[in-house]
Amino acid sequence: MFQKRREKLVSRMQQQQIDLAVLVPGSNMYYFTGLQLKQSERLTLAVITANNQLFFLVPQVELTKVDANNGGAILSYSDEEGPEQAIQQLKNELGALHTLGVEFDTMHVKEQKAIEKLTYDNLCDIGDSIRELRMKKDDHEITFMRQAVQIVEESLEATLPTIQAGVSEMEVAAQLEYEMRRRGSEGTPFGTIVASGYRGALPHGRASTKKIEIGELIVIDFGAIYKGYVADMTRTIALGDVSPTLKTIYNIVKQANETAIAAIKPGMTAHDIDDIARKIICGAGYGDYFTHRLGHGIGLSAHEEPYLMQRNHLVLKSGMAFTVEPGIYVQDVGGVRIEDNLIVTENGYENLMNYTKELIIL
């Protein structure tokens, strides 16, 4: 699998006359090599040549993880030695290069300074090619995403009984994260959002010490990771009866979510889908309160291409995966967001989520 992915990347490199691609720890390194590490103070690089050779430059403390992956020459260093000698070995292996491709959006300055010790003429961004390759999910990836979705749906259902008056948002978030871990989640891709009452007007209202009260809506936005792949779910829950205004806002967001999803198919653009949801919210008089794009891509990252937003005329194709999450946020009143995870299919779409979008009243 990883070899086939590298072959596609190498084909792009050859077309663009890029001699070498240097990847840093993160989702791209994992996607092309199977090595799953986080960026740290210890220099770690994966290097892919235009003739599809693979090199790893890693600290000794991570050697066992690299050994578990197929292929690739390994250059390592101890903490005491530092990476200088390993970089020189890599330089000797590679020789003189013309163009070197790096990830401009994820590479740290320290990592760039290290690769500057190689011999090359030009440095270019290989990010666009990588993002385009990663946008189309294969069956292997979709299987993992389905499992991640199952984890978040089951975890929310298990957490609902703990949402009561006097319970803090942090307590709800902690229970939710515990339930996801119990079901196999490797962690959370972002800080869990539990925003109740007036705090629901904060699109990124991370869980706080605020106590939940009767008559409030609670926006719960959270994610799971399974085999590296992310599920990202939002539901808005009511504790007791809520005001007619909040019910109206909820129904508008629900209509925007469902109508936009129903329109998803190959040939539509990211702008088109955003526009469908936005017109419903604007038509109801809440356009100024929908303050973000409709959705973002999901996969090995919580946010990746494609982005469903105004003026993004990217044409949707089979295999693309993204969220649809319209929202309305009214200061000092509250907020509503409903989010599903979608895959574009040959004839339309698959909604990976089955969880109800009817307003749940606890």
Short mmCIF file of C-alpha atoms in Angstrom, two decimals:
data_model
loop_
_atom_site.label_atom_id
_atom_site.label_comp_id
_atom_site.label_asym_id
_atom_site.label_seq_id
_atom_site.Cartn_x
_atom_site.Cartn_y
_atom_site.Cartn_z
CA MET A 1 0.00 0.00 0.00
CA PHE A 2 2.68 2.52 1.02
CA GLN A 3 4.83 1.52 -1.94
CA LYS A 4 1.96 2.21 -4.35
CA ARG A 5 1.38 5.60 -2.77
CA ARG A 6 5.05 6.47 -3.15
CA GLU A 7 4.92 5.42 -6.79
CA LYS A 8 2.16 7.98 -7.39
CA LEU A 9 4.17 10.66 -5.62
CA VAL A 10 7.31 9.76 -7.58
CA SER A 11 5.36 10.08 -10.83
CA ARG A 12 4.37 13.63 -9.83
CA MET A 13 7.96 14.39 -8.86
CA GLN A 14 9.24 13.24 -12.23
CA GLN A 15 6.65 15.37 -14.04
CA GLN A 16 7.72 18.42 -12.01
CA GLN A 17 11.44 17.59 -12.24
CA ILE A 18 11.78 17.27 -8.47
CA ASP A 19 14.76 15.12 -7.49
CA LEU A 20 13.91 14.57 -3.86
CA ALA A 21 10.93 14.85 -1.49
CA VAL A 22 11.64 15.40 2.20
CA LEU A 23 8.81 14.59 4.63
CA VAL A 24 8.67 15.48 8.31
CA PRO A 25 6.77 13.54 11.00
CA GLY A 26 3.03 13.80 10.62
CA SER A 27 0.22 12.64 8.38
CA ASN A 28 2.17 12.89 5.11
CA MET A 29 5.07 10.81 6.40
CA TYR A 30 2.62 8.18 7.62
CA TYR A 31 0.65 8.22 4.35
CA PHE A 32 3.68 7.48 2.20
CA THR A 33 5.87 5.38 4.51
CA GLY A 34 3.78 3.93 7.34
CA LEU A 35 5.98 5.62 9.94
CA GLN A 36 3.77 7.36 12.49
CA LEU A 37 5.68 9.87 14.63
CA LYS A 38 5.18 13.38 15.96
CA GLN A 39 7.48 16.31 15.28
CA SER A 40 9.83 16.89 18.20
CA GLU A 41 13.20 18.35 19.10
CA ARG A 42 14.82 15.21 17.63
CA LEU A 43 15.29 15.53 13.87
CA THR A 44 13.34 12.90 11.92
CA LEU A 45 13.02 12.85 8.13
CA ALA A 46 11.72 10.53 5.43
CA VAL A 47 13.37 11.07 2.06
CA ILE A 48 11.92 9.82 -1.25
CA THR A 49 14.00 10.10 -4.41
CA ALA A 50 12.75 10.52 -7.96
CA ASN A 51 13.75 6.90 -8.68
CA ASN A 52 11.73 5.76 -5.66
CA GLN A 53 14.45 5.12 -3.14
CA LEU A 54 13.44 5.61 0.48
CA PHE A 55 15.65 6.81 3.33
CA PHE A 56 14.83 7.41 6.99
CA LEU A 57 16.90 9.72 9.17
CA VAL A 58 15.83 9.04 12.75
CA PRO A 59 17.04 9.20 16.36
CA GLN A 60 17.99 5.87 17.89
CA VAL A 61 15.10 6.09 20.34
CA GLU A 62 12.70 5.62 17.39
CA LEU A 63 14.60 2.84 15.60
CA THR A 64 12.21 0.05 16.60
CA LYS A 65 9.31 1.93 15.01
CA VAL A 66 11.17 2.31 11.73
CA ASP A 67 12.18 -1.35 11.69
CA ALA A 68 8.51 -2.28 11.71
CA ASN A 69 8.02 -0.57 8.36
CA ASN A 70 8.84 -2.12 5.00
CA GLY A 71 11.77 -0.90 2.94
CA GLY A 72 13.99 2.10 3.26
CA ALA A 73 17.60 2.65 4.26
CA ILE A 74 17.94 3.83 7.86
CA LEU A 75 20.40 6.45 9.07
CA SER A 76 20.29 6.94 12.83
CA TYR A 77 21.99 8.99 15.51
CA SER A 78 22.18 9.06 19.29
CA ASP A 79 21.20 11.99 21.48
CA GLU A 80 24.85 12.52 22.34
CA GLU A 81 26.03 12.49 18.73
CA GLY A 82 23.27 14.60 17.28
CA PRO A 83 22.15 14.30 13.64
CA GLU A 84 25.15 15.94 11.93
CA GLN A 85 26.93 12.73 10.93
CA ALA A 86 23.69 11.10 9.77
CA ILE A 87 22.94 14.14 7.60
CA GLN A 88 26.40 13.88 6.08
CA GLN A 89 25.82 10.18 5.34
CA LEU A 90 22.56 11.07 3.65
CA LYS A 91 24.31 13.75 1.63
CA ASN A 92 26.91 11.22 0.47
CA GLU A 93 24.18 8.76 -0.53
CA LEU A 94 22.20 11.32 -2.52
CA GLY A 95 24.93 13.32 -4.20
CA ALA A 96 24.20 16.61 -5.93
CA LEU A 97 20.55 17.44 -6.56
CA HIS A 98 18.82 20.04 -8.68
CA THR A 99 15.39 20.51 -7.06
CA LEU A 100 14.32 19.45 -3.59
CA GLY A 101 10.63 19.34 -2.58
CA VAL A 102 9.51 19.99 1.00
CA GLU A 103 6.27 20.57 2.93
CA PHE A 104 6.14 24.35 3.33
CA ASP A 105 3.07 24.23 5.55
CA THR A 106 4.41 21.72 8.10
CA MET A 107 8.21 21.84 8.04
CA HIS A 108 9.82 23.65 10.97
CA VAL A 109 12.64 26.11 10.43
CA LYS A 110 14.95 23.77 12.37
CA GLU A 111 14.17 20.96 9.92
CA GLN A 112 14.73 23.24 6.93
CA LYS A 113 18.09 24.32 8.33
CA ALA A 114 19.08 20.65 8.59
CA ILE A 115 18.26 19.82 4.97
CA GLU A 116 20.06 22.93 3.77
CA LYS A 117 23.23 20.92 4.44
CA LEU A 118 22.36 18.73 1.45
CA THR A 119 23.61 19.79 -1.98
CA TYR A 120 20.82 21.19 -4.16
CA ASP A 121 20.00 24.18 -6.36
CA ASN A 122 16.30 24.88 -5.74
CA LEU A 123 13.80 24.37 -2.93
CA CYS A 124 10.12 24.03 -3.83
CA ASP A 125 6.81 23.23 -2.13
CA ILE A 126 5.56 19.71 -2.81
CA GLY A 127 2.46 20.25 -0.68
CA ASP A 128 -0.02 20.73 -3.52
CA SER A 129 0.86 17.39 -5.11
CA ILE A 130 0.59 15.59 -1.77
CA ARG A 131 -2.75 17.19 -0.92
CA GLU A 132 -4.17 16.22 -4.31
CA LEU A 133 -3.05 12.60 -3.88
CA ARG A 134 -4.48 12.37 -0.37
CA MET A 135 -7.87 13.85 -1.29
CA LYS A 136 -9.09 10.64 -2.94
CA LYS A 137 -9.60 8.01 -0.25
CA ASP A 138 -9.23 4.33 -1.12
CA ASP A 139 -11.32 1.48 0.31
CA HIS A 140 -8.68 0.78 2.93
CA GLU A 141 -8.90 4.33 4.27
CA ILE A 142 -12.69 4.46 4.16
CA THR A 143 -12.90 1.26 6.21
CA PHE A 144 -10.86 2.91 8.99
CA MET A 145 -12.97 6.07 8.76
CA ARG A 146 -16.17 4.05 9.16
CA GLN A 147 -14.75 2.49 12.31
CA ALA A 148 -13.79 5.91 13.67
CA VAL A 149 -17.35 7.11 13.02
CA GLN A 150 -18.77 4.12 14.86
CA ILE A 151 -16.59 5.03 17.84
CA VAL A 152 -17.84 8.63 18.03
CA GLU A 153 -21.48 7.68 17.59
CA GLU A 154 -21.42 4.98 20.25
CA SER A 155 -19.45 7.22 22.60
CA LEU A 156 -21.92 10.08 22.34
CA GLU A 157 -24.80 7.72 23.06
CA ALA A 158 -22.97 6.39 26.12
CA THR A 159 -22.24 9.92 27.36
CA LEU A 160 -25.77 11.37 27.09
CA PRO A 161 -26.97 10.05 30.48
CA THR A 162 -24.17 11.99 32.22
CA ILE A 163 -25.36 15.35 30.84
CA GLN A 164 -27.34 16.83 33.71
CA ALA A 165 -27.90 20.18 35.35
CA GLY A 166 -24.91 21.14 37.48
CA VAL A 167 -22.44 18.99 35.53
CA SER A 168 -19.58 20.99 34.02
CA GLU A 169 -18.69 21.04 30.35
CA MET A 170 -15.28 19.59 31.24
CA GLU A 171 -16.91 16.64 32.96
CA VAL A 172 -18.94 15.88 29.84
CA ALA A 173 -15.82 16.17 27.66
CA ALA A 174 -13.89 13.86 29.99
CA GLN A 175 -16.64 11.24 29.90
CA LEU A 176 -16.85 11.46 26.12
CA GLU A 177 -13.09 11.04 25.71
CA TYR A 178 -13.12 8.11 28.13
CA GLU A 179 -15.88 6.39 26.14
CA MET A 180 -13.95 6.88 22.90
CA ARG A 181 -10.78 5.43 24.41
CA ARG A 182 -12.76 2.43 25.65
CA ARG A 183 -13.89 1.78 22.08
CA GLY A 184 -10.44 1.94 20.54
CA SER A 185 -9.78 5.60 19.76
CA GLU A 186 -6.07 6.43 19.68
CA GLY A 187 -6.74 9.90 21.03
CA THR A 188 -8.55 13.07 20.00
CA PRO A 189 -7.66 15.01 16.83
CA PHE A 190 -8.55 18.34 18.47
CA GLY A 191 -9.68 19.74 21.81
CA THR A 192 -13.18 18.49 22.60
CA ILE A 193 -15.84 21.19 22.32
CA VAL A 194 -18.66 21.23 24.85
CA ALA A 195 -20.30 24.67 24.72
CA SER A 196 -23.54 25.15 26.64
CA GLY A 197 -25.97 28.05 26.77
CA TYR A 198 -24.43 31.39 25.83
CA ARG A 199 -21.10 29.65 25.19
CA GLY A 200 -22.69 27.81 22.27
CA ALA A 201 -22.21 31.03 20.31
CA LEU A 202 -18.47 30.26 20.29
CA PRO A 203 -17.80 28.06 17.23
CA HIS A 204 -14.64 26.74 18.91
CA GLY A 205 -15.87 26.81 22.51
CA ARG A 206 -13.57 24.27 24.14
CA ALA A 207 -15.03 22.61 27.23
CA SER A 208 -14.85 24.89 30.28
CA THR A 209 -15.73 24.82 33.97
CA LYS A 210 -19.18 26.29 33.23
CA LYS A 211 -22.02 24.27 34.71
CA ILE A 212 -24.77 23.14 32.35
CA GLU A 213 -28.24 24.47 33.14
CA ILE A 214 -31.79 23.44 32.33
CA GLY A 215 -33.15 25.15 29.20
CA GLU A 216 -29.79 25.33 27.41
CA LEU A 217 -28.57 23.95 24.12
CA ILE A 218 -25.20 22.19 24.28
CA VAL A 219 -22.96 22.07 21.20
CA ILE A 220 -20.77 18.94 21.36
CA ASP A 221 -18.03 18.73 18.72
CA PHE A 222 -15.50 15.93 19.14
CA GLY A 223 -13.39 13.42 17.25
CA ALA A 224 -11.85 9.98 17.39
CA ILE A 225 -8.80 8.49 15.69
CA TYR A 226 -8.73 4.89 14.48
CA LYS A 227 -5.63 3.50 12.73
CA GLY A 228 -4.64 7.11 12.15
CA TYR A 229 -7.97 8.10 10.55
CA VAL A 230 -10.27 10.75 11.96
CA ALA A 231 -14.01 11.00 12.57
CA ASP A 232 -15.32 14.48 13.40
CA MET A 233 -18.86 14.75 14.76
CA THR A 234 -21.05 17.56 16.09
CA ARG A 235 -24.49 17.30 17.59
CA THR A 236 -26.43 19.93 19.54
CA ILE A 237 -28.36 18.63 22.54
CA ALA A 238 -31.08 20.29 24.65
CA LEU A 239 -31.24 19.90 28.41
CA GLY A 240 -34.92 20.29 29.17
CA ASP A 241 -37.19 22.51 27.14
CA VAL A 242 -35.55 25.34 25.23
CA SER A 243 -36.93 28.61 23.88
CA PRO A 244 -38.86 28.81 20.60
CA THR A 245 -36.01 30.89 19.16
CA LEU A 246 -33.46 28.16 19.85
CA LYS A 247 -35.78 25.52 18.38
CA THR A 248 -36.18 27.62 15.24
CA ILE A 249 -32.42 28.04 14.90
CA TYR A 250 -31.96 24.31 15.35
CA ASN A 251 -34.43 23.49 12.56
CA ILE A 252 -32.79 25.98 10.18
CA VAL A 253 -29.37 24.40 10.72
CA LYS A 254 -30.80 20.91 10.33
CA GLN A 255 -32.44 21.89 7.03
CA ALA A 256 -29.19 23.45 5.78
CA ASN A 257 -27.24 20.31 6.71
CA GLU A 258 -29.65 17.87 5.08
CA THR A 259 -30.23 19.92 1.92
CA ALA A 260 -26.52 20.45 1.29
CA ILE A 261 -25.77 16.75 1.82
CA ALA A 262 -28.53 15.70 -0.57
CA ALA A 263 -26.85 17.73 -3.35
CA ILE A 264 -23.43 16.08 -3.05
CA LYS A 265 -22.29 14.25 -6.19
CA PRO A 266 -19.34 14.25 -8.58
CA GLY A 267 -19.25 17.39 -10.69
CA MET A 268 -20.58 19.72 -8.02
CA THR A 269 -18.04 22.18 -6.66
CA ALA A 270 -17.05 22.86 -3.07
CA HIS A 271 -18.56 26.33 -3.54
CA ASP A 272 -21.86 24.86 -4.77
CA ILE A 273 -22.40 22.76 -1.63
CA ASP A 274 -21.48 25.62 0.70
CA ASP A 275 -23.79 27.94 -1.22
CA ILE A 276 -26.78 25.61 -0.87
CA ALA A 277 -26.51 25.55 2.92
CA ARG A 278 -25.66 29.25 3.18
CA LYS A 279 -28.69 30.35 1.15
CA ILE A 280 -31.01 28.49 3.52
CA ILE A 281 -29.49 30.15 6.56
CA CYS A 282 -29.39 33.58 4.88
CA GLY A 283 -32.96 33.20 3.68
CA ALA A 284 -34.06 32.60 7.27
CA GLY A 285 -32.41 35.85 8.35
CA TYR A 286 -29.37 34.34 10.08
CA GLY A 287 -26.72 34.81 7.41
CA ASP A 288 -24.60 37.07 9.62
CA TYR A 289 -24.52 34.34 12.27
CA PHE A 290 -23.04 31.60 10.05
CA THR A 291 -19.43 32.65 10.39
CA HIS A 292 -17.37 29.79 8.97
CA ARG A 293 -17.07 27.55 5.91
CA LEU A 294 -19.51 24.68 5.51
CA GLY A 295 -16.96 21.91 5.87
CA HIS A 296 -13.43 20.59 5.63
CA GLY A 297 -11.74 17.45 4.41
CA ILE A 298 -11.06 14.59 6.81
CA GLY A 299 -8.71 11.63 6.71
CA LEU A 300 -5.36 11.35 8.44
CA SER A 301 -5.86 14.96 9.53
CA ALA A 302 -8.87 16.56 11.19
CA HIS A 303 -8.67 19.42 8.67
CA GLU A 304 -7.38 18.80 5.14
CA GLU A 305 -8.44 19.27 1.53
CA PRO A 306 -11.10 19.71 0.24
CA TYR A 307 -12.62 22.73 1.98
CA LEU A 308 -16.30 23.43 1.30
CA MET A 309 -16.45 27.20 1.19
CA GLN A 310 -17.32 30.22 -0.89
CA ARG A 311 -15.16 30.80 -3.97
CA ASN A 312 -13.58 27.35 -3.82
CA HIS A 313 -14.44 25.98 -7.25
CA LEU A 314 -12.74 22.63 -6.76
CA VAL A 315 -14.82 19.96 -8.53
CA LEU A 316 -15.91 17.11 -6.27
CA LYS A 317 -14.77 13.63 -7.30
CA SER A 318 -15.46 10.12 -6.11
CA GLY A 319 -13.40 9.25 -3.04
CA MET A 320 -13.24 12.74 -1.56
CA ALA A 321 -14.09 12.84 2.15
CA PHE A 322 -15.27 15.88 4.10
CA THR A 323 -17.60 17.23 6.75
CA VAL A 324 -20.81 19.18 6.29
CA GLU A 325 -21.35 21.33 9.39
CA PRO A 326 -23.52 24.44 9.07
CA GLY A 327 -23.97 26.50 12.21
CA ILE A 328 -25.70 29.54 13.65
CA TYR A 329 -24.12 31.42 16.56
CA VAL A 330 -25.98 34.26 18.31
CA GLN A 331 -24.04 36.10 20.99
CA ASP A 332 -25.56 35.89 24.50
CA VAL A 333 -28.25 33.53 23.18
CA GLY A 334 -26.55 30.30 22.09
CA GLY A 335 -25.55 28.30 19.06
CA VAL A 336 -26.30 25.25 16.96
CA ARG A 337 -24.05 23.11 14.75
CA ILE A 338 -24.78 19.73 13.16
CA GLU A 339 -21.91 17.89 11.51
CA ASP A 340 -21.73 14.71 9.43
CA ASN A 341 -18.85 12.96 7.63
CA LEU A 342 -19.36 12.29 3.91
CA ILE A 343 -17.68 10.36 1.11
CA VAL A 344 -18.34 11.28 -2.52
CA THR A 345 -19.30 8.18 -4.51
CA GLU A 346 -19.57 7.54 -8.25
CA ASN A 347 -23.27 8.45 -8.24
CA GLY A 348 -23.68 10.66 -5.19
CA TYR A 349 -22.49 10.31 -1.62
CA GLU A 350 -22.24 8.05 1.40
CA ASN A 351 -22.99 9.56 4.79
CA LEU A 352 -20.74 7.68 7.20
CA MET A 353 -22.94 8.81 10.09
CA ASN A 354 -26.25 7.29 11.13
CA TYR A 355 -26.81 9.23 14.34
CA THR A 356 -30.10 11.13 14.56
CA LYS A 357 -30.26 14.79 13.66
CA GLU A 358 -33.57 15.33 15.41
CA LEU A 359 -33.20 17.55 18.45
CA ILE A 360 -32.39 15.33 21.44
CA ILE A 361 -34.02 16.66 24.61
CA LEU A 362 -32.59 15.20 27.80
#
